[in-house]
Amino acid sequence: MKRSVLFYLLCLLSWAAIAQNSVQDTSWVKANYTKTEHYISMRDGVKLFTAIYTPKDDSQAYPIIMQRTPYSVRPYGENSYRRTLGPNGYLMREKYIFVYQDARGRYKSEGNFREMTPAIENKKSNKDVDESSDTYDTIEWLLKNTKNNGKVGQWGISFPGYYSSAGLPNAHPAMAAVSPQAPMSDEFIGDDCYHNGAFFLMDNFGFYSGFDGPKSNDGTNYKSHFNAEYNDAYKYFLDFGPLKKSNAAPYFADPNCIWRQTTAHPVYDEFWQSRNIKNHLKNIKPAVLVVGGWFDAEDLYGALKTYAAIEKQSPGNNNRLVMGPWTHGGWAARAWKRFAQYQFGTDVNRYYQEEIETRFFNFYLKGKGAFDQPEVTVFETGSNQWRHYEVWPPKNSAPVSYYFGEKGSLSSQKQGNASGSTTYESDPAKPVPYTNVISGHRNNEYMAEDQRFASRRPDVVSFQTDTLMEDLTLTGEIVANLMVSMTGSDADFIVKVIDVWPAGSTVPAPNEGDKPIVMDGYQQMVRAEVLRGKFRNSFSKPEPFVKDKIEKVTMKLNEVAHTFKKGHRVMVQIQSSWFPLVDRNPQKFVNIFEASESDFQKSRITIHHDAKNPSSITLPVMR
């Protein structure tokens, strides 16, 4: 399987949302819409390729819904039509002017592409351009050159979600409704490239191998930098060895490619800080609907933090958050009734597409119907039901610390023992796999996978509560506070929060008539995150650990909305590798992208949990 498959899967989500009531070919779109193609000039003279689908019924003026994308607006040619238009099939039939634009420097658009273009708050001339100005200039042209009602909306998933966010600062007055969906927001702290300074190896390697290779002369395709074929990602990347060889032929030999840019900045420097769009989400005027998925392996962070940034920096905003039981872009699928071992009992996508997304755009762009959706709508896993709140996290969510103890105990009562610790040996030559599945691509279900394969390893330590006597619902952010020491000078810390199912548990089979699925002892991952230890005090100024010195490591995990049912247990697992999802840490304080094989070393890592040095995890418990 070629590694560029991840790239193309992501593109498919952006090219055509296969939503409710969608058609299987282009006939319906062609019968109801007229397609035109244009090069729209930006203020600096660069022209962006844009495809416009206008309803053939010209009896009225229509609002505009646009998507800006680096993944191509294909198919190209005015006689070649998309199978679907807009965010979902309901909106396609509502009749809008649907606009798709190749972002600056991508595919048929002119100019130079920049990964998450740095925003320019104070533009001094027409040469100062960013995604906000490109969005503004595009809208200005559309208002003058289409039969519209003067209102514009924007949406997108993943990278197009970022473009939706980036169009919000200093938005055009006609921009009335924007939906950033799984938007990239900060690629060093929590989206895509790095998580808390730890490099997401497998995804980056596969994505960038096909994303920005040489462009064809007609601008319709890109040639991959290379094609790596493997069926066992764990073995492939372990055999690959130190990553410094990736920056040469036959891999990422082009010094200007994005992989090289990404690996050239292994700390949170100006390169990453300037691309953090969250800092620019101030005084936002359009109505905003931020959408994300609890099982989104790419941009869970981006959805949650984009919403939070608007809330914090834009007083009086009209901002809403929807979080469902979805993977990356799963809300655009035809239906969504189950994921991994979760059975939702209903099609959550129909509810979202029909009752939330369609009503949002119809109300703000057409003035049709009402949109009285609560501020926050989240799907609570475990109990498998939608919850509605006026703030996020909800007011009745309170932080409760659970302390690690002897014999793997986890309790809300602070440990009284004078001594106590748990030690494991982390070996970069034998990293802990992120999944129990042997595959050439990322296991998309790893975020809900059974963790028994990991808990059996000596380099993974576990702490768990007693059997719960009543339901325990967590809603909000999780924070781990670890007191650690080690024999090396650096280490990764992966913290996992797990729902342990009791003996005899089953869940209904997805197909009627099949036997129930046995969940006896299942260790269902609820949330997990990684922190590269050298960034424990600063993402910009990494620091080595001192051998055997006890230090505090605090890390935030993304929010959750999950109910641990009566009879279950809460488990916390800690480990120092998560491979090949995350690259191997040599456990030596070095630039990992310049490390040699000799730099990789074993390390004995100790989690302290005594009265003087308590380790704990703070859970957001609903009262």
Coordinates of C-alpha atoms in Angstrom, one line a residue, residues 24-555:
Q24 CA -24.1 8.2 -7.1
D25 CA -23.2 10.2 -10.3
T26 CA -23.2 13.7 -11.6
S27 CA -26.6 13.7 -13.3
W28 CA -28.6 15.4 -10.6
V29 CA -26.0 18.2 -10.1
K30 CA -25.7 18.7 -13.8
A31 CA -29.5 18.9 -14.3
N32 CA -29.9 21.5 -11.5
Y33 CA -26.7 23.6 -11.6
T34 CA -24.6 25.4 -14.2
K35 CA -20.8 25.2 -13.7
T36 CA -18.4 28.0 -14.6
E37 CA -14.7 28.4 -14.0
H38 CA -12.8 31.6 -13.3
Y39 CA -9.5 33.0 -12.3
I40 CA -10.2 35.6 -9.6
S41 CA -7.5 38.3 -9.1
M42 CA -6.3 39.0 -5.5
R43 CA -5.2 42.4 -4.4
D44 CA -1.5 41.5 -5.2
G45 CA -2.4 40.4 -8.7
V46 CA -2.2 36.7 -8.1
K47 CA -5.1 34.8 -9.7
L48 CA -6.9 31.9 -7.9
F49 CA -8.8 29.2 -9.8
T50 CA -12.4 29.0 -8.8
A51 CA -15.3 26.8 -9.8
I52 CA -18.8 28.1 -9.3
Y53 CA -22.0 26.0 -9.4
T54 CA -25.1 28.2 -9.8
P55 CA -28.7 27.0 -9.6
K56 CA -30.3 26.8 -13.0
D57 CA -33.5 28.2 -11.5
D58 CA -32.7 31.9 -11.8
S59 CA -36.0 33.1 -10.5
Q60 CA -34.3 34.4 -7.3
A61 CA -31.0 35.5 -5.9
Y62 CA -29.2 32.9 -3.8
P63 CA -26.7 33.0 -1.0
I64 CA -23.1 31.8 -1.6
I65 CA -21.5 28.9 0.2
M66 CA -17.8 28.6 -0.5
Q67 CA -14.9 26.2 0.3
R68 CA -11.3 27.0 -0.1
T69 CA -9.0 24.0 -0.3
P70 CA -5.4 22.8 -1.0
Y71 CA -6.8 19.5 -2.1
S72 CA -8.1 20.5 -5.6
V73 CA -11.5 21.6 -6.7
R74 CA -11.6 18.8 -9.3
P75 CA -13.1 17.8 -11.6
Y76 CA -11.7 20.5 -13.9
G77 CA -13.5 21.7 -17.0
E78 CA -16.9 23.4 -17.2
N79 CA -18.5 20.2 -18.5
S80 CA -17.2 18.1 -15.7
Y81 CA -19.4 18.2 -12.6
R82 CA -19.0 17.1 -9.0
R83 CA -21.3 14.4 -7.6
T84 CA -22.3 16.4 -4.6
L85 CA -22.2 20.0 -3.6
G86 CA -21.9 21.7 -0.3
P87 CA -21.6 20.3 3.2
N88 CA -24.5 17.8 2.8
G89 CA -27.2 16.6 0.5
Y90 CA -29.9 18.6 2.3
L91 CA -28.1 21.9 1.5
M92 CA -27.4 20.8 -2.0
R93 CA -31.1 20.6 -2.6
E94 CA -31.8 23.9 -0.8
K95 CA -30.2 25.7 -3.8
Y96 CA -27.2 27.8 -3.0
I97 CA -24.4 29.2 -5.2
F98 CA -21.6 26.7 -4.4
V99 CA -18.1 27.9 -4.8
Y100 CA -14.9 25.9 -4.7
Q101 CA -11.4 27.5 -4.9
D102 CA -7.9 26.1 -5.2
A103 CA -5.9 27.9 -2.4
R104 CA -3.0 30.2 -3.3
G105 CA -0.2 28.2 -4.9
R106 CA -2.2 24.9 -5.0
Y107 CA -3.2 23.1 -8.2
K108 CA -4.5 25.5 -10.8
S109 CA -4.1 28.7 -8.7
E110 CA -1.2 31.0 -9.0
G111 CA 1.2 32.1 -6.3
N112 CA 3.2 30.4 -3.7
F113 CA 1.7 27.9 -1.2
R114 CA 2.5 28.2 2.5
E115 CA 1.5 25.6 5.1
M116 CA -1.0 27.5 7.3
T117 CA -0.1 30.9 6.0
P118 CA 0.9 33.3 8.8
A119 CA -1.8 35.8 9.4
I120 CA -0.9 39.5 9.0
E121 CA -3.0 41.7 11.4
N122 CA -1.8 45.0 10.2
K123 CA -1.6 45.0 6.4
K124 CA 0.3 48.0 5.1
S125 CA 0.1 47.4 1.3
N126 CA -1.5 45.2 -1.3
K127 CA 1.6 42.9 -1.0
D128 CA 0.6 42.0 2.5
V129 CA -1.7 39.0 1.8
D130 CA -2.8 36.1 3.8
E131 CA -5.8 33.7 3.8
S132 CA -8.1 36.4 5.3
S133 CA -7.3 38.8 2.5
D134 CA -7.7 36.1 -0.2
T135 CA -11.1 35.2 1.3
Y136 CA -12.1 38.8 1.4
D137 CA -11.1 39.5 -2.2
T138 CA -12.8 36.3 -3.4
I139 CA -16.1 37.4 -1.8
E140 CA -15.8 40.9 -3.2
W141 CA -15.5 39.4 -6.7
L142 CA -18.4 36.9 -6.2
L143 CA -20.7 39.6 -4.9
K144 CA -20.2 41.6 -8.2
N145 CA -20.2 38.6 -10.6
T146 CA -23.0 36.3 -9.4
K147 CA -26.7 36.7 -8.9
N148 CA -26.6 36.5 -5.1
N149 CA -28.6 37.8 -2.1
G150 CA -25.5 39.5 -0.5
K151 CA -24.8 36.8 2.0
V152 CA -21.8 34.4 2.0
G153 CA -21.0 31.3 4.1
Q154 CA -17.9 29.2 4.3
W155 CA -17.2 25.7 5.5
G156 CA -14.4 23.0 5.2
I157 CA -13.0 19.9 6.9
S158 CA -9.4 19.7 8.1
F159 CA -7.2 21.9 5.9
P160 CA -10.3 23.5 4.4
G161 CA -11.5 23.9 8.0
Y162 CA -8.4 25.9 8.7
Y163 CA -9.2 28.1 5.7
S164 CA -12.6 28.7 7.2
S165 CA -11.0 29.8 10.5
A166 CA -8.5 31.9 8.6
G167 CA -11.3 33.8 6.8
L168 CA -12.8 34.9 10.1
P169 CA -10.4 37.7 11.1
N170 CA -11.4 41.0 9.5
A171 CA -14.1 39.1 7.6
H172 CA -15.9 40.6 4.7
P173 CA -19.2 42.3 5.8
A174 CA -21.1 39.8 3.6
M175 CA -19.6 36.8 5.4
A176 CA -22.6 35.7 7.6
A177 CA -22.0 32.1 8.6
V178 CA -18.8 30.1 8.9
S179 CA -18.3 26.4 9.9
P180 CA -14.7 25.4 10.6
Q181 CA -14.9 21.6 10.8
A182 CA -11.9 19.7 12.3
P183 CA -9.8 22.8 11.6
M184 CA -6.1 22.8 12.0
S185 CA -5.1 25.4 14.5
D186 CA -1.7 24.9 16.0
E187 CA 0.4 22.2 14.4
F188 CA 3.1 22.0 17.1
I189 CA 0.9 21.8 20.2
G190 CA -1.9 19.6 19.1
D191 CA -2.8 19.3 15.4
D192 CA -1.4 16.9 12.8
C193 CA 2.4 17.5 12.8
Y194 CA 3.3 17.5 16.5
H195 CA 1.4 16.9 19.8
N196 CA 3.0 18.7 22.7
G197 CA 6.3 18.6 20.8
A198 CA 6.1 14.9 19.9
F199 CA 6.4 14.3 16.1
F200 CA 3.5 12.2 14.6
L201 CA 5.7 10.1 12.4
M202 CA 3.4 7.8 10.5
D203 CA 0.8 10.4 9.4
N204 CA 3.4 13.1 8.4
F205 CA 5.5 10.6 6.5
G206 CA 2.6 9.3 4.5
F207 CA 0.8 12.7 4.0
Y208 CA 3.8 14.8 2.9
S209 CA 5.2 12.1 0.6
G210 CA 2.3 12.9 -1.8
F211 CA 1.2 16.4 -0.9
D212 CA 3.7 18.8 -2.3
G213 CA 5.8 17.0 -4.8
P214 CA 6.4 18.5 -8.3
K215 CA 3.2 20.0 -9.9
S216 CA 2.2 19.0 -13.3
N217 CA 2.3 21.6 -16.0
D218 CA -1.5 21.9 -16.2
G219 CA -1.8 22.2 -12.4
T220 CA -4.1 19.2 -12.0
N221 CA -1.8 16.8 -10.2
Y222 CA 1.3 16.5 -8.1
K223 CA 4.0 13.8 -8.3
S224 CA 4.8 12.0 -5.1
H225 CA 8.3 12.6 -3.6
F226 CA 8.5 8.8 -3.3
N227 CA 6.3 5.7 -2.9
A228 CA 7.1 3.6 0.1
E229 CA 5.2 0.2 0.1
Y230 CA 4.7 -1.8 3.3
N231 CA 2.1 -3.8 5.1
D232 CA 3.5 -3.5 8.6
A233 CA 4.1 0.1 9.6
Y234 CA 5.6 -0.8 12.9
K235 CA 8.3 -3.0 11.3
Y236 CA 8.9 -0.5 8.4
F237 CA 9.6 2.5 10.6
L238 CA 11.6 0.5 13.1
D239 CA 13.8 -0.8 10.3
F240 CA 14.0 2.7 8.8
G241 CA 16.0 3.8 11.8
P242 CA 16.9 7.4 12.7
L243 CA 14.9 10.0 10.8
K244 CA 17.8 12.0 9.6
K245 CA 18.1 9.9 6.5
S246 CA 14.5 11.0 5.5
N247 CA 15.9 14.4 4.5
A248 CA 17.8 12.9 1.5
A249 CA 17.1 10.9 -1.6
P250 CA 15.1 8.7 -2.1
Y251 CA 12.8 10.4 0.4
F252 CA 12.4 14.1 1.1
A253 CA 15.3 15.3 -1.0
D254 CA 13.7 18.7 -1.9
P255 CA 15.0 21.2 0.7
N256 CA 11.9 23.3 0.2
C257 CA 9.3 20.6 0.7
I258 CA 7.0 20.9 3.7
W259 CA 8.4 17.8 5.4
R260 CA 11.8 19.5 5.5
Q261 CA 10.3 22.7 6.9
T262 CA 8.4 20.7 9.5
T263 CA 11.5 18.7 10.7
A264 CA 13.7 21.8 10.6
H265 CA 11.7 23.3 13.4
P266 CA 11.6 20.8 16.2
V267 CA 10.8 23.5 18.9
Y268 CA 7.9 25.9 19.1
D269 CA 9.7 28.8 17.4
E270 CA 8.5 31.7 15.3
F271 CA 7.8 29.3 12.4
W272 CA 5.1 27.6 14.4
Q273 CA 3.9 30.5 16.5
S274 CA 3.3 32.6 13.4
R275 CA 1.1 29.8 12.0
N276 CA -1.1 29.6 15.1
I277 CA -4.4 30.9 13.8
K278 CA -6.0 30.8 17.2
N279 CA -4.3 34.0 18.3
H280 CA -6.0 35.9 15.5
L281 CA -9.6 34.8 16.2
K282 CA -10.5 38.2 17.7
N283 CA -13.6 40.3 17.3
I284 CA -15.3 37.7 15.1
K285 CA -18.5 38.9 13.6
P286 CA -20.0 36.1 11.5
A287 CA -22.0 33.3 13.1
V288 CA -19.7 30.3 13.7
L289 CA -20.4 26.6 14.0
V290 CA -17.3 24.7 15.0
V291 CA -17.5 20.9 14.5
G292 CA -15.2 18.1 15.7
G293 CA -15.1 14.4 16.4
W294 CA -14.1 12.7 19.7
F295 CA -12.3 10.0 17.6
D296 CA -10.5 12.5 15.3
A297 CA -6.9 11.4 15.1
E298 CA -5.8 14.5 13.3
D299 CA -7.6 17.6 14.6
L300 CA -9.6 16.9 17.7
Y301 CA -7.4 19.6 19.4
G302 CA -8.2 22.1 16.6
A303 CA -11.9 22.0 16.9
L304 CA -11.9 22.3 20.7
K305 CA -9.3 25.1 20.8
T306 CA -10.8 27.1 17.9
Y307 CA -14.1 27.3 19.7
A308 CA -12.3 28.2 22.9
A309 CA -10.2 30.9 21.2
I310 CA -13.3 32.6 19.8
E311 CA -15.0 32.5 23.1
K312 CA -12.1 34.0 24.9
Q313 CA -11.1 36.7 22.4
S314 CA -14.4 37.7 20.9
P315 CA -16.9 39.0 23.5
G316 CA -20.5 39.0 22.3
N317 CA -19.7 36.3 19.7
N318 CA -22.3 34.1 18.0
N319 CA -20.2 30.9 18.3
R320 CA -21.3 27.3 18.8
L321 CA -19.6 24.0 19.3
V322 CA -20.7 20.5 18.1
M323 CA -18.6 17.4 19.1
G324 CA -19.8 14.0 18.0
P325 CA -18.6 10.4 18.1
W326 CA -16.8 10.8 14.8
T327 CA -13.4 10.3 13.2
H328 CA -11.9 12.9 11.0
G329 CA -14.7 14.3 8.9
G330 CA -17.0 11.4 9.8
W331 CA -20.0 13.8 10.1
A332 CA -20.0 14.2 6.3
A333 CA -20.5 10.5 5.7
R334 CA -23.8 9.0 4.5
A335 CA -24.6 7.5 8.0
W336 CA -22.9 7.0 11.3
K337 CA -24.4 4.5 13.7
R338 CA -21.4 2.8 15.2
F339 CA -17.6 3.1 15.7
A340 CA -15.2 0.5 17.0
Q341 CA -17.2 -1.3 19.7
Y342 CA -19.6 1.7 20.2
Q343 CA -23.1 1.2 19.1
F344 CA -25.0 4.5 19.0
G345 CA -28.5 3.2 18.5
T346 CA -29.3 5.8 15.9
D347 CA -27.9 7.6 12.9
V348 CA -26.1 10.6 14.5
N349 CA -25.2 12.0 11.1
R350 CA -28.8 12.5 10.1
Y351 CA -29.5 14.5 13.3
Y352 CA -26.4 16.6 12.8
Q353 CA -26.8 17.2 9.0
E354 CA -30.5 17.9 9.0
E355 CA -31.1 19.5 12.4
I356 CA -27.9 21.5 13.0
E357 CA -25.7 22.1 9.9
T358 CA -28.5 22.7 7.4
R359 CA -30.5 24.9 9.8
F360 CA -27.4 26.9 10.6
F361 CA -26.7 27.9 7.0
N362 CA -30.4 28.2 6.0
F363 CA -31.0 30.6 8.9
Y364 CA -28.0 32.8 8.6
L365 CA -27.8 32.9 4.8
K366 CA -31.4 32.7 3.8
G367 CA -33.3 33.8 6.9
K368 CA -35.2 30.5 6.6
G369 CA -36.6 28.9 9.7
A370 CA -35.0 29.2 13.1
F371 CA -31.6 28.3 14.6
D372 CA -32.0 28.0 18.3
Q373 CA -29.3 25.4 18.8
P374 CA -27.8 25.5 22.3
E375 CA -24.3 26.9 22.6
V376 CA -22.7 23.5 23.0
T377 CA -23.9 20.1 21.6
V378 CA -21.8 17.1 22.5
F379 CA -22.3 13.4 22.2
E380 CA -21.6 11.6 25.4
T381 CA -20.0 8.3 24.8
G382 CA -20.6 5.5 27.3
S383 CA -24.2 6.6 27.8
N384 CA -24.5 7.2 24.0
Q385 CA -26.7 10.4 24.1
W386 CA -26.5 14.0 23.0
R387 CA -26.0 16.6 25.7
H388 CA -26.6 20.3 25.5
Y389 CA -24.8 23.0 27.5
E390 CA -24.7 26.8 27.6
V391 CA -20.9 26.9 28.3
W392 CA -18.0 24.6 27.7
P393 CA -16.9 22.9 29.8
P394 CA -20.3 22.8 31.5
K395 CA -20.7 24.7 34.8
N396 CA -21.4 21.5 36.8
S397 CA -18.1 19.8 35.8
A398 CA -15.6 19.9 38.6
P399 CA -12.0 18.9 38.6
V400 CA -11.3 15.9 40.9
S401 CA -7.8 14.5 41.4
Y402 CA -7.3 10.8 41.4
Y403 CA -4.0 9.7 42.9
F404 CA -1.7 6.8 41.9
G405 CA -1.0 4.3 44.7
E406 CA 0.6 1.0 45.6
K407 CA -0.2 -2.1 43.6
G408 CA -1.6 0.0 40.8
S409 CA -4.4 1.7 42.7
L410 CA -6.1 4.9 41.6
S411 CA -8.2 6.8 44.2
S412 CA -9.6 10.2 44.9
Q413 CA -8.0 9.8 48.3
K414 CA -4.5 11.1 48.6
Q415 CA -1.9 8.5 49.3
G416 CA -0.6 8.5 52.9
N417 CA 2.4 6.3 52.4
A418 CA 5.8 7.7 53.1
S419 CA 7.2 5.9 50.1
G420 CA 5.9 4.5 46.8
S421 CA 6.9 4.4 43.2
T422 CA 6.6 2.4 40.0
T423 CA 9.5 1.9 37.6
Y424 CA 9.7 0.6 34.0
E425 CA 12.4 0.3 31.4
S426 CA 11.8 2.1 28.1
D427 CA 13.8 0.7 25.2
P428 CA 13.7 2.6 21.9
A429 CA 14.6 -0.7 20.1
K430 CA 11.4 -2.2 21.4
P431 CA 8.8 0.7 21.4
V432 CA 5.3 0.2 22.6
P433 CA 3.0 -0.1 19.5
Y434 CA 0.1 2.4 19.4
T435 CA -2.2 -0.4 18.2
N436 CA -2.6 -4.2 18.3
V437 CA -3.4 -4.2 14.6
I438 CA -0.6 -5.0 12.1
S439 CA -1.3 -2.8 9.1
G440 CA 0.4 -0.6 6.5
H441 CA -1.8 2.4 7.5
R442 CA -3.0 4.0 10.6
N443 CA -5.6 2.0 12.5
N444 CA -8.4 4.5 12.5
E445 CA -10.0 2.8 15.6
Y446 CA -7.0 3.1 17.8
M447 CA -8.6 5.9 19.8
A448 CA -11.2 3.5 21.1
E449 CA -9.1 0.3 20.9
D450 CA -8.8 -2.4 23.6
Q451 CA -5.6 -1.6 25.5
R452 CA -5.0 -5.1 27.0
F453 CA -2.2 -5.7 24.5
A454 CA -0.4 -2.7 26.0
S455 CA -1.1 -3.4 29.7
R456 CA 0.5 -6.8 29.4
R457 CA 3.9 -5.2 28.6
P458 CA 6.5 -4.5 31.3
D459 CA 7.1 -1.0 29.8
V460 CA 3.5 0.1 30.4
V461 CA 2.3 0.8 33.9
S462 CA -1.4 0.9 34.9
F463 CA -3.4 2.3 37.8
Q464 CA -7.1 1.7 38.2
T465 CA -10.0 2.5 40.6
D466 CA -12.1 0.0 42.5
T467 CA -15.3 -1.1 40.8
L468 CA -17.5 2.0 40.4
M469 CA -20.6 1.9 42.6
E470 CA -22.4 4.4 40.4
D471 CA -22.0 6.0 37.0
L472 CA -19.2 8.4 36.7
T473 CA -19.4 11.0 33.9
L474 CA -16.4 13.0 32.8
T475 CA -17.0 16.2 30.8
G476 CA -14.2 18.6 30.1
E477 CA -10.4 18.7 30.1
I478 CA -8.1 16.0 31.7
V479 CA -4.8 17.0 33.3
A480 CA -2.1 14.6 34.3
N481 CA 0.4 15.6 37.0
L482 CA 3.3 13.2 37.1
M483 CA 6.3 13.2 39.5
V484 CA 9.0 11.4 37.5
S485 CA 12.7 10.6 37.4
M486 CA 14.8 8.7 34.9
T487 CA 18.3 7.5 34.0
G488 CA 18.2 9.2 30.6
S489 CA 18.0 13.0 29.7
D490 CA 14.7 12.9 27.8
A491 CA 11.6 10.8 27.6
D492 CA 8.1 10.8 26.2
F493 CA 5.1 10.4 28.4
I494 CA 1.9 8.9 27.0
V495 CA -1.1 9.1 29.3
K496 CA -4.2 7.1 28.5
V497 CA -7.6 7.2 30.3
I498 CA -9.4 3.9 29.9
D499 CA -12.8 2.5 30.6
V500 CA -12.4 -1.1 31.9
W501 CA -15.5 -3.2 31.3
P502 CA -16.5 -5.8 33.9
A503 CA -16.6 -9.6 33.5
G504 CA -19.6 -10.8 31.5
S505 CA -20.1 -7.6 29.6
T506 CA -21.5 -7.6 26.1
V507 CA -22.7 -5.0 23.5
P508 CA -25.2 -5.6 20.7
A509 CA -23.8 -6.8 17.4
P510 CA -24.0 -4.3 14.6
N511 CA -26.1 -6.7 12.5
E512 CA -29.4 -8.0 13.7
G513 CA -29.3 -11.7 14.4
D514 CA -25.5 -11.8 15.1
K515 CA -24.2 -12.8 18.5
P516 CA -23.5 -10.0 21.0
I517 CA -19.9 -8.7 21.1
V518 CA -18.1 -9.9 24.2
M519 CA -16.5 -7.0 26.2
D520 CA -15.3 -9.1 29.2
G521 CA -12.4 -7.1 30.6
Y522 CA -12.2 -4.8 27.6
Q523 CA -9.9 -1.9 28.2
Q524 CA -11.6 0.8 26.1
M525 CA -9.4 3.8 25.5
V526 CA -11.3 7.0 26.1
R527 CA -8.6 9.6 25.7
A528 CA -4.8 9.6 25.3
E529 CA -2.1 12.2 24.7
V530 CA 1.7 12.5 24.5
L531 CA 4.2 15.0 25.8
R532 CA 7.8 15.1 24.8
G533 CA 9.4 15.4 28.2
K534 CA 12.0 18.1 27.3
F535 CA 9.1 20.5 26.7
R536 CA 7.7 20.0 30.2
N537 CA 8.4 23.6 31.2
S538 CA 8.5 25.4 27.8
F539 CA 7.7 24.3 24.2
S540 CA 10.2 27.0 23.0
K541 CA 13.1 26.2 25.3
P542 CA 13.5 22.5 25.8
E543 CA 15.4 21.3 28.9
P544 CA 17.2 18.0 29.6
F545 CA 16.3 15.9 32.6
V546 CA 19.0 15.3 35.2
K547 CA 19.7 11.7 36.0
D548 CA 17.5 10.4 38.9
K549 CA 16.3 13.9 39.8
I550 CA 12.5 13.9 40.6
E551 CA 10.7 16.5 38.4
K552 CA 7.1 17.4 37.8
V553 CA 5.6 16.8 34.4
T554 CA 2.2 18.3 33.7
M555 CA 0.3 17.5 30.6

